[in-house]
Structure formats: C-alpha cells, structure tokens
XYZ file of C-alpha atoms in Angstrom:
736
model
C 2.117 -25.238 -16.803
C 2.810 -27.951 -14.203
C 5.142 -29.850 -16.535
C 7.059 -26.704 -17.452
C 7.488 -25.685 -13.827
C 8.439 -29.268 -12.943
C 11.365 -28.984 -15.350
C 12.364 -25.610 -13.857
C 12.344 -27.119 -10.392
C 14.458 -30.079 -11.482
C 17.005 -27.891 -13.275
C 17.219 -25.538 -10.285
C 17.738 -28.482 -7.904
C 20.433 -30.043 -10.084
C 22.181 -26.770 -10.992
C 21.819 -25.233 -7.565
C 25.333 -23.749 -7.548
C 24.614 -21.876 -10.778
C 21.141 -20.714 -9.648
C 22.400 -19.489 -6.264
C 25.285 -17.687 -7.930
C 22.930 -15.850 -10.306
C 20.694 -14.598 -7.491
C 23.626 -13.559 -5.305
C 25.138 -11.738 -8.289
C 21.841 -9.913 -8.918
C 21.638 -8.929 -5.243
C 25.218 -7.650 -5.333
C 24.623 -5.732 -8.558
C 21.456 -4.117 -7.185
C 23.227 -3.282 -3.927
C 26.129 -1.621 -5.713
C 23.681 0.353 -7.857
C 21.776 1.517 -4.784
C 24.963 2.521 -2.970
C 26.303 4.535 -5.895
C 23.013 6.140 -6.953
C 22.227 9.736 -5.942
C 19.854 10.144 -3.038
C 16.186 10.169 -3.957
C 14.199 13.292 -3.303
C 10.521 13.623 -2.655
C 8.532 12.262 -5.571
C 6.846 15.087 -7.476
C 3.148 15.043 -6.692
C 1.406 15.917 -9.943
C -2.229 15.178 -10.718
C -2.652 15.337 -14.534
C -5.990 16.614 -15.765
C -7.071 18.402 -12.585
C -7.728 22.130 -12.453
C -5.330 22.579 -9.540
C -2.512 21.001 -11.565
C -3.322 23.123 -14.646
C -3.126 26.263 -12.500
C 0.149 25.096 -10.971
C 1.632 24.516 -14.434
C 0.429 27.955 -15.550
C 2.165 29.561 -12.570
C 5.428 27.849 -13.514
C 5.093 29.314 -17.017
C 3.843 32.834 -16.233
C 5.780 33.438 -13.003
C 9.255 32.040 -13.804
C 11.838 31.914 -11.049
C 9.311 31.859 -8.215
C 10.077 28.207 -7.353
C 6.409 27.336 -7.084
C 7.303 23.723 -6.284
C 9.834 24.692 -3.604
C 9.455 24.014 0.101
C 7.804 26.552 2.352
C 7.922 27.180 6.080
C 5.737 29.325 8.268
C 7.521 30.588 11.348
C 4.730 31.494 13.767
C 5.375 33.870 16.665
C 3.187 34.388 19.712
C 3.756 37.184 22.220
C 4.026 36.476 25.946
C 0.871 36.907 28.007
C -0.127 40.557 28.252
C 2.127 41.653 25.393
C 1.623 42.342 21.676
C 3.693 41.345 18.682
C 3.781 45.042 17.783
C 5.640 45.929 20.973
C 9.116 47.318 20.091
C 11.059 44.490 21.742
C 9.022 41.716 20.158
C 9.079 43.456 16.779
C 12.856 43.757 16.895
C 13.181 40.039 17.711
C 10.969 39.044 14.774
C 12.812 41.293 12.327
C 16.150 39.901 13.498
C 14.804 36.379 12.924
C 13.620 37.328 9.429
C 17.061 38.692 8.643
C 18.728 35.459 9.825
C 16.357 33.332 7.754
C 17.015 35.363 4.586
C 20.735 34.524 4.738
C 20.159 30.854 3.843
C 21.722 29.695 0.569
C 18.537 27.820 -0.468
C 16.130 30.582 0.573
C 14.303 32.455 -2.190
C 12.525 35.008 -0.014
C 11.236 35.660 3.492
C 8.193 37.830 4.183
C 8.332 40.375 6.989
C 5.114 40.006 9.065
C 4.859 43.755 9.579
C 5.180 44.629 5.904
C 2.976 41.740 4.744
C 0.292 42.554 7.356
C 0.735 39.060 8.793
C -0.151 40.072 12.351
C -3.423 38.930 13.934
C -6.119 41.509 14.760
C -5.543 41.142 18.490
C -1.806 41.580 17.914
C -0.772 38.392 19.731
C 0.255 36.220 16.764
C 2.383 36.927 13.681
C 4.099 34.758 11.107
C 6.907 34.948 8.556
C 6.767 32.778 5.427
C 10.034 31.313 4.098
C 10.208 30.051 0.488
C 12.977 27.745 -0.704
C 14.437 26.854 -4.096
C 14.028 23.101 -3.644
C 11.390 20.734 -2.250
C 11.245 19.723 1.398
C 12.867 16.325 0.801
C 15.725 17.960 -1.120
C 16.566 20.608 1.465
C 20.047 20.411 2.915
C 20.256 19.607 6.603
C 22.009 22.935 7.070
C 18.890 24.770 5.861
C 16.673 22.907 8.328
C 19.186 23.526 11.105
C 19.256 27.254 10.299
C 15.452 27.353 10.368
C 15.260 25.662 13.742
C 18.171 27.686 15.170
C 16.478 30.952 14.208
C 13.302 29.829 15.958
C 15.288 28.856 19.036
C 16.934 32.268 19.178
C 13.528 33.934 19.140
C 12.337 31.610 21.912
C 15.249 32.714 24.079
C 13.969 36.284 23.710
C 10.685 35.227 25.324
C 8.461 34.518 22.309
C 6.591 31.290 21.593
C 7.819 30.121 18.179
C 6.594 27.143 16.128
C 7.333 26.083 12.546
C 4.842 24.708 10.022
C 5.016 23.798 6.363
C 6.843 21.092 4.411
C 10.372 22.442 4.949
C 10.760 20.144 7.965
C 9.623 17.118 5.976
C 12.015 14.180 6.326
C 12.297 10.616 5.052
C 9.887 8.458 7.089
C 11.197 5.641 9.236
C 9.377 2.405 10.007
C 10.603 1.821 13.521
C 11.629 -1.316 15.360
C 8.220 -2.973 14.946
C 9.200 -3.942 11.411
C 11.959 -6.135 12.889
C 9.443 -7.554 15.361
C 7.188 -8.489 12.423
C 10.011 -10.452 10.797
C 10.799 -12.118 14.133
C 7.163 -13.216 14.499
C 7.309 -14.617 10.960
C 10.421 -16.595 11.908
C 8.719 -18.049 14.997
C 5.648 -19.081 12.972
C 7.858 -20.772 10.377
C 9.757 -22.698 13.050
C 6.487 -23.886 14.624
C 5.106 -24.831 11.198
C 8.128 -26.807 10.048
C 9.691 -27.848 13.372
C 13.126 -27.114 11.937
C 15.353 -24.058 11.839
C 16.661 -24.997 8.385
C 13.213 -25.420 6.847
C 12.000 -22.253 8.566
C 15.032 -20.284 7.452
C 14.593 -21.021 3.744
C 11.458 -18.835 3.217
C 12.965 -16.029 5.292
C 16.275 -16.132 3.428
C 14.728 -16.190 -0.041
C 12.228 -13.453 0.875
C 14.978 -11.198 2.194
C 17.054 -11.761 -0.953
C 14.057 -10.941 -3.158
C 13.209 -7.816 -1.171
C 16.873 -6.824 -1.167
C 17.021 -7.010 -4.959
C 13.694 -5.205 -5.381
C 14.286 -2.385 -2.904
C 17.920 -1.899 -3.984
C 16.787 -1.635 -7.608
C 14.170 0.943 -6.633
C 16.787 2.898 -4.700
C 19.199 2.762 -7.643
C 16.507 4.078 -10.015
C 14.801 6.459 -7.565
C 16.521 9.631 -8.744
C 16.222 8.835 -12.450
C 12.552 7.787 -12.268
C 11.474 10.305 -9.597
C 10.491 7.633 -7.059
C 9.598 8.833 -3.580
C 10.712 7.251 -0.319
C 7.272 5.688 0.242
C 7.713 3.641 -2.943
C 10.488 1.477 -1.523
C 8.646 1.120 1.808
C 5.559 -0.239 0.040
C 7.651 -2.579 -2.106
C 9.404 -3.873 1.014
C 6.094 -4.370 2.822
C 4.401 -6.370 0.077
C 7.522 -8.094 -1.274
C 8.495 -9.415 2.139
C 5.009 -10.734 2.878
C 4.439 -12.521 -0.437
C 8.069 -13.641 -0.653
C 7.796 -15.551 2.627
C 4.383 -16.954 1.696
C 5.375 -18.173 -1.770
C 8.494 -19.900 -0.471
C 6.456 -21.336 2.408
C 4.068 -23.069 0.001
C 6.865 -24.546 -2.092
C 8.710 -25.894 0.983
C 5.467 -27.276 2.469
C 4.626 -29.117 -0.741
C 8.199 -30.420 -0.905
C 7.859 -31.934 2.574
C 4.507 -33.470 1.586
C 6.094 -35.066 -1.478
C 8.914 -36.452 0.692
C 6.304 -37.936 3.024
C 4.855 -39.833 0.054
C 8.194 -41.555 -0.433
C 9.722 -39.594 -3.321
C 13.413 -38.834 -3.462
C 14.515 -35.250 -2.807
C 15.123 -34.234 -6.397
C 11.744 -35.572 -7.522
C 10.014 -34.010 -4.504
C 11.504 -30.575 -5.247
C 10.535 -30.859 -8.922
C 6.943 -31.844 -8.110
C 6.668 -29.148 -5.442
C 7.534 -26.492 -8.020
C 5.268 -28.149 -10.616
C 2.204 -28.177 -8.341
C 2.535 -25.530 -5.612
C 4.606 -23.470 -8.048
C 1.616 -23.263 -10.390
C -0.457 -21.776 -7.581
C 2.394 -19.368 -6.810
C 2.501 -18.177 -10.423
C -1.213 -17.458 -10.623
C -1.373 -15.955 -7.142
C 1.535 -13.695 -8.090
C -0.216 -12.722 -11.308
C -3.313 -11.575 -9.410
C -1.179 -9.410 -7.120
C 0.722 -7.953 -10.098
C -2.547 -7.222 -11.941
C -3.940 -5.445 -8.880
C -0.801 -3.347 -8.358
C -0.177 -2.433 -11.999
C -3.886 -1.650 -12.336
C -3.363 1.340 -10.025
C -2.120 3.144 -13.131
C -5.732 3.614 -14.301
C -6.120 6.264 -11.583
C -3.623 8.415 -13.526
C -1.796 9.697 -10.469
C 1.900 9.278 -11.299
C 2.981 8.740 -7.687
C 0.421 5.951 -7.192
C 1.320 4.397 -10.550
C 5.027 4.292 -9.666
C 4.294 2.807 -6.260
C 2.155 0.089 -7.818
C 4.605 -0.815 -10.585
C 7.579 -0.874 -8.213
C 5.740 -3.135 -5.763
C 4.573 -5.355 -8.647
C 8.181 -5.736 -9.764
C 9.159 -6.875 -6.281
C 6.303 -9.420 -6.305
C 7.492 -10.733 -9.675
C 10.983 -11.204 -8.212
C 9.446 -13.090 -5.265
C 7.703 -15.475 -7.686
C 10.890 -16.126 -9.667
C 12.887 -16.750 -6.494
C 10.247 -19.166 -5.190
C 10.397 -21.154 -8.454
C 14.189 -21.286 -8.759
C 16.117 -20.403 -5.639
C 13.885 -22.336 -3.221
C 14.464 -25.711 -4.967
C 18.165 -24.840 -5.238
C 18.396 -24.227 -1.487
C 16.410 -27.409 -0.827
C 19.177 -29.198 -2.694
C 21.746 -27.655 -0.364
C 19.657 -28.488 2.745
C 19.449 -32.195 1.923
C 18.185 -34.340 4.800
C 17.975 -31.346 7.148
C 14.501 -30.617 5.743
C 12.296 -33.440 7.059
C 9.212 -34.976 5.414
C 5.815 -33.649 6.532
C 4.789 -35.093 9.892
C 8.347 -35.808 10.936
C 9.737 -33.359 13.487
C 13.290 -32.224 13.526
C 15.564 -32.127 16.524
C 14.368 -28.636 17.445
C 10.780 -29.490 18.383
C 10.753 -33.239 18.790
C 12.264 -36.601 18.093
C 11.575 -39.028 15.301
C 8.584 -41.244 15.868
C 9.120 -44.801 16.959
C 7.756 -47.575 14.752
C 4.896 -48.415 17.154
C 3.898 -44.745 17.181
C 3.917 -44.642 13.403
C 1.613 -47.681 13.252
C -1.059 -46.007 15.368
C -4.034 -44.427 13.547
C -3.306 -40.837 12.633
C -5.564 -38.336 14.383
C -7.157 -35.867 11.939
C -5.469 -32.493 12.089
C -7.244 -29.291 13.062
C -7.813 -28.284 9.442
C -9.551 -31.573 8.706
C -11.747 -31.337 11.808
C -12.695 -27.721 11.051
C -13.530 -28.442 7.401
C -15.638 -31.463 8.416
C -17.575 -29.245 10.818
C -18.156 -26.588 8.147
C -19.331 -29.192 5.632
C -21.856 -30.441 8.221
C -23.035 -26.923 9.220
C -22.494 -24.747 6.120
C -25.507 -22.442 6.567
C -24.682 -21.521 10.175
C -20.995 -20.877 9.378
C -21.876 -18.840 6.289
C -24.379 -16.633 8.124
C -22.029 -16.087 11.065
C -19.152 -15.107 8.776
C -21.210 -12.730 6.628
C -22.911 -11.064 9.617
C -19.580 -10.670 11.417
C -17.899 -9.014 8.440
C -20.983 -6.890 7.869
C -20.798 -5.611 11.441
C -17.083 -4.802 11.030
C -17.890 -2.908 7.825
C -20.489 -0.609 9.482
C -17.999 2.198 10.291
C -17.100 2.384 6.586
C -20.443 4.134 6.097
C -18.962 7.150 7.933
C -15.827 7.229 5.801
C -14.370 10.724 5.357
C -11.572 11.151 2.852
C -8.789 13.709 2.766
C -5.047 14.133 2.527
C -2.959 14.741 5.636
C -1.803 18.255 6.496
C -0.176 19.766 9.558
C -3.531 19.594 11.346
C -3.303 15.783 11.323
C 0.142 15.781 12.945
C 0.522 14.731 16.598
C 0.115 17.600 19.064
C 3.696 17.031 20.205
C 5.112 18.287 16.879
C 6.017 21.876 16.119
C 4.096 21.627 12.819
C 0.850 20.910 14.665
C 1.475 23.636 17.250
C 2.138 26.130 14.438
C -1.124 25.039 12.794
C -3.032 25.618 16.036
C -1.420 29.028 16.618
C -2.389 30.194 13.128
C -5.955 28.970 13.666
C -6.056 30.822 16.986
C -4.717 34.084 15.582
C -6.179 34.201 12.070
C -8.985 31.630 11.957
C -9.085 27.938 10.914
C -9.202 28.718 7.185
C -5.845 30.446 7.309
C -4.125 27.045 7.304
C -5.689 26.205 3.961
C -5.581 29.314 1.739
C -6.856 29.001 -1.803
C -4.854 30.463 -4.663
C -6.968 31.734 -7.536
C -5.068 32.142 -10.798
C -6.612 34.504 -13.366
C -5.372 33.960 -16.914
C -6.306 37.154 -18.771
C -3.966 36.708 -21.726
C -6.893 36.711 -24.167
C -8.762 39.486 -22.382
C -9.008 43.028 -23.783
C -8.778 44.507 -20.268
C -6.788 42.224 -17.917
C -6.928 44.652 -14.977
C -10.711 44.821 -15.134
C -10.844 41.028 -15.295
C -8.645 40.746 -12.204
C -10.881 43.177 -10.313
C -14.055 41.381 -11.403
C -12.747 38.032 -10.128
C -11.863 39.519 -6.739
C -15.273 41.176 -6.401
C -17.126 37.974 -7.361
C -15.227 35.926 -4.775
C -15.856 38.482 -2.005
C -19.584 37.915 -2.446
C -19.354 34.156 -1.776
C -20.130 32.475 1.537
C -17.348 31.139 3.788
C -14.881 33.810 2.600
C -12.945 35.793 5.219
C -10.269 37.549 3.193
C -9.563 38.172 -0.495
C -6.193 39.742 -1.237
C -5.749 42.278 -4.069
C -4.699 40.744 -7.421
C -0.924 40.263 -7.806
C -0.144 40.375 -11.547
C 3.011 39.058 -13.211
C 5.489 41.281 -15.094
C 3.638 40.807 -18.369
C 0.375 41.880 -16.729
C -1.591 39.020 -18.315
C -1.885 36.742 -15.278
C -2.601 37.431 -11.613
C -2.912 35.499 -8.395
C -5.506 36.154 -5.706
C -5.290 34.546 -2.289
C -8.599 33.564 -0.680
C -8.822 32.734 3.032
C -11.862 30.557 3.846
C -13.720 30.757 7.140
C -13.545 26.962 7.607
C -10.636 24.558 8.106
C -8.952 22.981 5.063
C -10.490 19.496 5.420
C -14.090 20.702 5.919
C -17.011 20.257 3.531
C -17.579 24.040 3.590
C -14.101 24.675 2.140
C -14.734 22.077 -0.568
C -18.022 23.818 -1.433
C -16.201 27.157 -1.634
C -13.708 25.739 -4.147
C -16.557 24.524 -6.333
C -18.360 27.882 -5.973
C -15.301 29.835 -7.180
C -14.917 27.484 -10.113
C -18.612 27.861 -10.838
C -18.148 31.638 -11.143
C -15.424 31.035 -13.722
C -17.863 30.293 -16.563
C -19.590 33.678 -16.235
C -16.287 35.535 -15.942
C -15.021 33.765 -19.057
C -18.083 34.910 -20.982
C -17.731 38.509 -19.756
C -13.993 39.087 -20.070
C -12.397 36.093 -21.852
C -10.362 35.414 -18.681
C -9.900 31.910 -17.297
C -10.240 31.382 -13.541
C -8.381 28.463 -11.964
C -8.232 27.468 -8.273
C -5.120 25.789 -6.894
C -3.106 25.553 -3.693
C -2.605 22.578 -1.393
C -6.216 22.564 -0.214
C -7.637 22.648 -3.742
C -5.133 19.986 -4.806
C -6.296 17.713 -1.986
C -9.917 18.172 -3.021
C -9.088 17.351 -6.650
C -7.117 14.261 -5.628
C -10.001 12.944 -3.527
C -12.482 13.453 -6.358
C -10.145 11.867 -8.896
C -9.640 8.816 -6.700
C -13.365 8.459 -6.052
C -14.128 8.694 -9.766
C -11.512 6.050 -10.581
C -12.619 3.509 -7.959
C -15.391 1.844 -9.992
C -13.378 1.602 -13.275
C -10.455 0.231 -11.268
C -12.654 -2.373 -9.589
C -14.089 -3.457 -12.938
C -10.650 -3.725 -14.541
C -8.823 -5.536 -11.733
C -11.642 -7.814 -10.604
C -12.571 -8.517 -14.240
C -9.057 -9.543 -15.265
C -8.534 -11.616 -12.135
C -11.965 -13.224 -12.602
C -10.938 -14.378 -16.085
C -7.615 -15.622 -14.739
C -9.316 -17.620 -11.981
C -11.738 -19.162 -14.494
C -8.688 -20.514 -16.300
C -7.134 -21.754 -13.036
C -10.211 -23.408 -11.507
C -12.182 -24.126 -14.706
C -15.315 -22.917 -12.943
C -17.656 -19.919 -13.021
C -18.985 -19.976 -9.469
C -15.647 -20.405 -7.660
C -14.130 -17.184 -9.105
C -17.433 -15.375 -8.499
C -17.417 -16.511 -4.877
C -13.782 -15.406 -4.582
C -14.615 -11.898 -5.827
C -17.643 -11.497 -3.544
C -15.650 -12.719 -0.554
C -12.991 -10.144 -1.348
C -15.561 -7.348 -1.315
C -16.675 -8.467 2.141
C -13.157 -8.511 3.542
C -12.123 -5.161 2.027
C -15.270 -3.427 3.316
C -14.690 -4.873 6.780
C -11.055 -3.743 6.663
C -12.094 -0.218 5.627
C -14.526 -0.212 8.529
C -11.696 -1.081 10.897
C -9.513 1.694 9.434
C -12.310 4.227 9.969
C -12.858 3.012 13.536
C -9.172 3.405 14.458
C -7.896 6.342 12.412
C -11.086 8.418 12.148
C -13.090 7.526 15.248
C -10.078 6.887 17.480
C -10.930 3.370 18.707
C -7.719 1.719 20.003
C -5.825 4.750 18.670
C -3.415 4.744 21.599
C -2.592 1.072 21.076
C -1.866 1.711 17.393
C 0.216 4.822 18.049
C -2.320 7.136 16.372
C -1.898 10.458 18.163
C -4.255 12.446 15.960
C -7.461 11.172 14.347
C -8.909 12.684 11.200
C -10.105 11.863 7.696
C -8.843 8.655 6.090
C -6.348 9.329 3.321
C -8.000 9.714 -0.064
C -5.929 6.994 -1.714
C -6.593 4.419 1.017
C -9.811 2.854 -0.417
C -8.482 2.365 -3.934
C -5.095 1.248 -2.660
C -6.648 -1.286 -0.293
C -8.887 -2.570 -3.062
C -5.851 -3.237 -5.234
C -3.498 -4.774 -2.720
C -6.088 -6.679 -0.660
C -7.614 -8.175 -3.805
C -4.250 -9.490 -4.911
C -3.469 -10.921 -1.477
C -6.976 -12.382 -1.086
C -6.573 -14.268 -4.330
C -3.317 -15.708 -2.958
C -5.206 -17.663 -0.304
C -8.005 -18.497 -2.708
C -5.562 -20.029 -5.175
C -3.454 -21.832 -2.573
C -6.412 -23.341 -0.716
C -8.895 -24.039 -3.490
C -6.369 -25.520 -5.919
C -5.862 -28.305 -3.366
C -9.643 -28.856 -3.346
C -9.741 -28.752 -7.134
C -6.870 -31.215 -7.287
C -8.728 -33.670 -5.013
C -11.965 -33.238 -6.986
C -10.240 -33.797 -10.332
C -8.669 -36.964 -8.961
C -12.072 -38.462 -8.162
C -13.168 -37.311 -4.714
C -16.708 -36.108 -4.067
C -17.216 -32.342 -3.784
C -17.681 -32.312 0.017
C -14.769 -34.635 0.629
C -12.591 -32.536 -1.698
C -13.192 -29.544 0.577
C -12.016 -31.554 3.585
C -8.989 -32.851 1.676
C -8.048 -29.353 0.608
C -8.109 -28.223 4.225
C -6.186 -31.271 5.421
C -3.302 -30.385 3.124
C -3.576 -26.607 2.982
C -5.192 -25.152 6.123
C -2.079 -25.311 8.313
C 0.094 -23.707 5.681
C -2.465 -21.031 4.754
C -2.869 -20.217 8.450
C 0.878 -19.869 8.856
C 1.080 -17.752 5.700
C -1.689 -15.444 6.933
C -0.106 -15.003 10.377
C 3.232 -14.237 8.732
C 1.702 -11.705 6.366
C -0.201 -10.061 9.219
C 2.996 -9.860 11.276
C 4.943 -8.295 8.409
C 2.248 -5.714 7.661
C 1.658 -4.947 11.336
C 5.368 -4.211 11.642
C 4.852 -1.086 9.527
C 2.345 0.353 12.010
C 5.401 1.736 13.814
C 6.234 4.008 10.866
C 6.526 7.757 11.411
C 4.691 8.296 8.110
C 0.922 8.364 8.618
C 0.224 6.847 5.199
C 2.561 3.885 5.823
C 1.075 3.393 9.316
C -2.468 3.360 7.952
C -1.566 1.040 5.058
C 0.214 -1.370 7.420
C -2.790 -1.578 9.749
C -5.315 -1.773 6.917
C -3.507 -4.611 5.144
C -2.899 -6.552 8.373
C -6.560 -6.458 9.416
C -7.670 -7.182 5.839
C -5.503 -10.319 5.746
C -7.046 -11.406 9.051
C -10.603 -10.967 7.774
C -9.896 -12.547 4.401
C -7.808 -15.519 5.519
C -9.610 -16.525 8.701
C -13.195 -15.483 7.990
C -13.637 -15.521 4.219
C -11.244 -18.268 3.043
C -11.360 -20.460 6.167
C -15.094 -20.203 6.873
C -17.190 -18.649 4.121
C -15.399 -20.372 1.211
C -15.759 -23.972 2.470
C -19.349 -23.255 3.544
C -20.289 -21.991 0.080
C -18.487 -24.868 -1.653
C -20.258 -27.366 0.610
C -23.631 -25.834 -0.265
C -22.880 -25.770 -3.996
C -21.520 -29.314 -4.157
C -20.655 -30.420 -7.703
C -22.187 -27.214 -9.089
C -19.192 -25.293 -7.754
C -17.017 -26.869 -10.457
C -19.511 -26.410 -13.289
C -18.225 -24.882 -16.539
C -20.095 -24.634 -19.853
C -18.760 -27.163 -22.342
C -18.119 -24.526 -25.014
C -16.073 -22.486 -22.532
C -14.236 -25.605 -21.341
C -13.134 -26.257 -24.912
C -12.117 -22.623 -25.468
C -10.033 -22.211 -22.316
C -6.368 -23.256 -22.293
C -5.520 -26.145 -19.986
C -2.897 -24.760 -17.610
C -2.930 -27.912 -15.443
C -2.507 -26.229 -12.071
C -3.403 -29.513 -10.336
C -0.423 -31.335 -11.831
C -2.523 -33.946 -13.639
C 0.050 -34.007 -16.420
C 2.724 -34.965 -13.916
C 0.692 -37.908 -12.647
C -0.205 -39.248 -16.076
C 3.289 -38.878 -17.430
C 5.165 -39.878 -14.267
C 6.027 -43.314 -15.504
C 7.497 -42.074 -18.786
C 9.328 -39.215 -17.049
C 10.879 -41.546 -14.494
C 12.168 -43.804 -17.268
C 13.682 -40.860 -19.128
C 15.304 -39.579 -15.939
C 16.801 -42.981 -15.190
C 18.315 -43.102 -18.692
C 19.601 -39.540 -18.241
C-alpha cells in the first residue's frame, strides 16, 4: 500500500499541471451539470415494508387522481373575542377565502368548514383544508403566495388566520454560521502551519472536493430523487474530512522536509505514509455511510451513499491534488518547526543548537503513560456522566408542533389543539380493503364500530368508500397529541383488531397517515440499530485488524466509539429534548429527538472516530515496528500526531457547528450532535483513554495470533517498505 501510494504521490508531484487540470475539469463539468439540471424537489419519503406505506400504496391504486402524495395546507380561522365563526360576517369571510383558494392552478380541492363540519364545538375555531397536485417542495411560489394572500385578506376582515401543513415547506438554509465554521478552520490551519500558503492548501482542496461532490448531487438530484438535505449532509461531512485528510498529508510533508528530504521525495513519502492512513480512515467513513442502506429507508440510503461519494472524492484529492499543489507551492511551504513570515522569523543558528523543548503532545502523553489508571477512570466517568441523559431519550419525527412559536405553522397547530383537541393535529387514516369480502359495506361498518370502542378515541368518521365500493377510508381522531405514547398505543390497538376483522369478513385493515408513518419509521429504525451496529463495527473491526495487525487495538477503538456516541446522544437529549442551552443553540422548541438521529450518529460518528484512531495510532504502530518500546511508542505517536489531530478535531468541530445555524431542525440537530461527538471522541477518547489503555496493555496491545498474522495481507501502513527499499528507489530515481 505505502509503495503504491508513494508512486501516486511522486507522479502527482511531477505531473502537477496534468493533475490540476483534471480536477479543475471535473469541477467545471460537475458545475455545468448542476447549473443545467432541473431543480430538485422534495425526496419522496417511502418506508418499504411498513403497514403505513402499504396503506399509502393501496390508496394510490384504489383512489386514483386524489393526489395522495400532494401537499396539504390547513387554513385555521379564529373568531374575534366574543364572536363565533358561525356569525354571518365571519362565515362570509371564510367562504370568500375558500373560493379564492380553489382558484389556484395546482389546487385539487378545498373543503368548506361549514359543509365539512370543521367548526369547533364552541364555535370559535374553524379550518379549511387545501389539497394540491404536487408535493410541498414542488409547489410554485405563486401557489404559496396565493395561500398567504388569502389568509391576509381574511385577517384584514378581523379574523385570526394561521396556516399549517407542508404546503409552506421550503428548501432549508444553513445560515451564516456555516461561513464562520470555515473561517475558524482557516484560522486553525494558519496557527498550525504558520503560513497562509500551507494553511490554504487543505481549504482549497476541500472546497474543490465538496464542489465536485455537491454539484454532482445537484446534477443528479432530479433523476435520482435526492432531497435537499442530501447535498447539505454531503457538504457537511465532505468539507470536514476533506480538510482533515489534506491536513495530514501536508503535515507529514513538512515533517519529511524537516528530516532533510527534497520536496519531491517528501511529497511522495507523505502520500505513501500519511496517505495510507487517509485511505483506511476514508474506508471506515464510507463503510459507515453506505451501511445506512441496511435500514431500508430510501431517503437515508441516498443520503449515506451521496455523502460516502463525497468522502471518496476527498480521499482521491488528498492523494493526488495535494502533492500536485505542494509542487506548485515550492519553498513557500516550510519544514516542520520552521515558521513562515506570517507568524515568525527563521531561527538563528544559536537558537537551533539549543535543546528542543518537548511539545505539548509529548508532555501530555508522558503524563498519561505515568498515570494511566487515573486518566482512564476520569475519562470513562466523565463520558458516562455525559451519557446519562441518553437514558431519557424519546424518539419521534418533527411535525408542526415542534416548530418555533413564531411560525404560522406552530400557531395553526396550537389553534387546532385549542378548538378540536390535541389529537386533531395527528389524525389516523384507517384503510379497509374489502375487495375479497362478500359484504364490503358490513365490513366497513364493523371496522368503524370496533374502533369506536377503543380507548383514546375522540371521533371516528363514517366510512368513505371508493367508486368501486371495495375500499374505504375512516378517519380516527385520537384524544392525545401525535407524538404521545397513548397515540402510539392506539395505532397498535387498531392494528390488533385487524386480525379478528380479517377472520370475520375477509377485509384487511391498515392504518396510515403522517402520525402512523412516524411511528412505523421510529420502530423500523430501532429494529435496524443492532444489525447496523454489528455490520458497520464488524467490518471496520476487520479493517482495523489489517491496519494495526492487532486484536486489542481495534477492540479498544470500537469500545471507545461506543462511549463517545453515547455521550454525544446524551448531549443531544439535554439540549434538544430537555432544553439545556437551547437558547444558545437557537433551539426555539424542544421535543422528541428525531427517530433517525441515533442510527445516523452511530454511522457517521463511528467513521469519524476511526479517522482519529487511524491517524494517531498508526504513528504509534510505526514507532513500535521500528523498535521502540510500547510506552515510548505512545509518546512518539503523540509527539508527531497530537498537534495535527487536535487541529483536525477543532476544524471538524467548527465545520459541523456551522450547520447549527440551519433552518432545518434535522440539519441543526445533526450539526450539533456531530460537533459534540467529535469533541468527546478526539479529546477524551483518543487523546486520553486510548493512550491510557495502550500504556496499561504494553506489548500486549500489539499482540496478534501467528496464524492470523500469516493469513492477513500486509498493507504496510507504516511505510516499512519505503524504508527498506529507499536505497534502491533512490538509485532508480537518479537514473531516471
């Protein structure tokens, strides 16, 4: 591996014009494709295998032309104090609004509150439901404007009017904090390298890689049904790993220069050694992201594969474009320990002759090696305390009730709860398939009667059959809010009645609707978490055995990851569910943590955690292989790698934290979760727990059964092949 990457680095350095031209051409091609591609709509949210999805598909088949997947809006009216919605003036205003809404070109139908009996018992609240032909993300701006204008007209007549539903859904924006994150990364790079040129290389290559990845996603979004969140996730992860991978190559290049090698040889060796760590770190991230496909939720699968593709581009750029740009930079990138003009002057000879003071990484590692038990206990107890809130984890998918109180969607949600009860915001749709029944009407009636007898039921509407008379829908209004345990129990109770109804009348009973879909998604994600953990951690464990040629080091890496991800989940619960520091994070409304957050964090955090494991421990392994004692190898690994790993972690935290400013709650939560997870993993697990465990294990840390040692391929991450063959390679290069 090291020898192969060494050759890639040398070719890229020598043929830098060609390499740079290829990457610029790819960026241009992707940019042109993105600019000319049709705009992406909202990714279709299908959950194969769930009952809610089966019912949804049945509705599409049995009720054609109803646009079951189209956007909906609830226009909620509230009468002024002391008045009723049934008063002639208020009624005329509502009916005029309904008439205006029905004129929209994308509108399928609008319900009249007075005909649909959509007026509260006390007469103060009423609502009209608007159904559209297309999804919320595909609605024309003119349709949204007409919706809001109609509401404004009714407000002028004295009514309180708010709009709920997904018709007002828009493409999320990340805010200016994303730019701040990149700026912080730039500052950290300048401090690390002491040079604007050296600091600019990782930023430039990362931006090119992200540009190619995100532009490609944009170009393919319409054809592959990729949602807007897909490109945001790819940008988030691609930018973070792109900077980090380039950072490690440039840092190793400067270290090789400091050892007296010429620039071409230094670039080649940097790619051969640090590049090997980049390849395997990238592979762990790709495995974790692609592994999201085992959940069998198409949206999550597409997000994972798209982000994995961006990571793969970041790896390729680090191996090829970074050495090419180092060739262009020439003497402007200084050897390690030598400051550029920006942060200092070159050392005088008498200063160079003075004994070198151990750096902070060396001093910290020496302390940990002397006090491994105390450091280990402190790290484990600290992460355990941070993980405590995870025991109160509540999962759900966001609805209008989780919106900030300043939004019209949230105010509409609250008005409906006030007028009709909390369950009205999460109605359940029961689909009765009586195609095989001898008496469909009797089956429809039986289902309605059975549901009326269940607890937590407020209203059951009469069956609404299709034209063929073989399928009907029944709307059930629970007494509890959509995200409550009581509503979840009601869904299971209705489904439980289905078996008896099937036996009596040969009719199938299916429960769907947004609330039922959310419940099914949460259960599907929970069921997939353990298989996903086994698959991803198992594959990465095997990969790390090959890299480190050890059993205990990969095992320690996996256990450390579990600590950091549990602590990060605890922090997410504390902020987004309990409301700690919610104002600081811009969280206006607390509530359940999104259902996909645990499994998503497991995947992404595992991949990123293995980045630091590979980067830091390969340096220790390299020192151990070259003859140092186990404890000294830990110190050596920190002397060479701690500063760079620290910089990489701060950069990654800054990039992820930049997405906390997003208007999309899922992106905000992911940005915070990944940023805090990187903090826990890099500074507690990898910087404290890992060296403490390795110090306690000593030589046993690098133990590998002889039969397994013979069976495993030798990938030579440490670059031993480069050292042994350096003399022959130098002679060949001189002749060349």
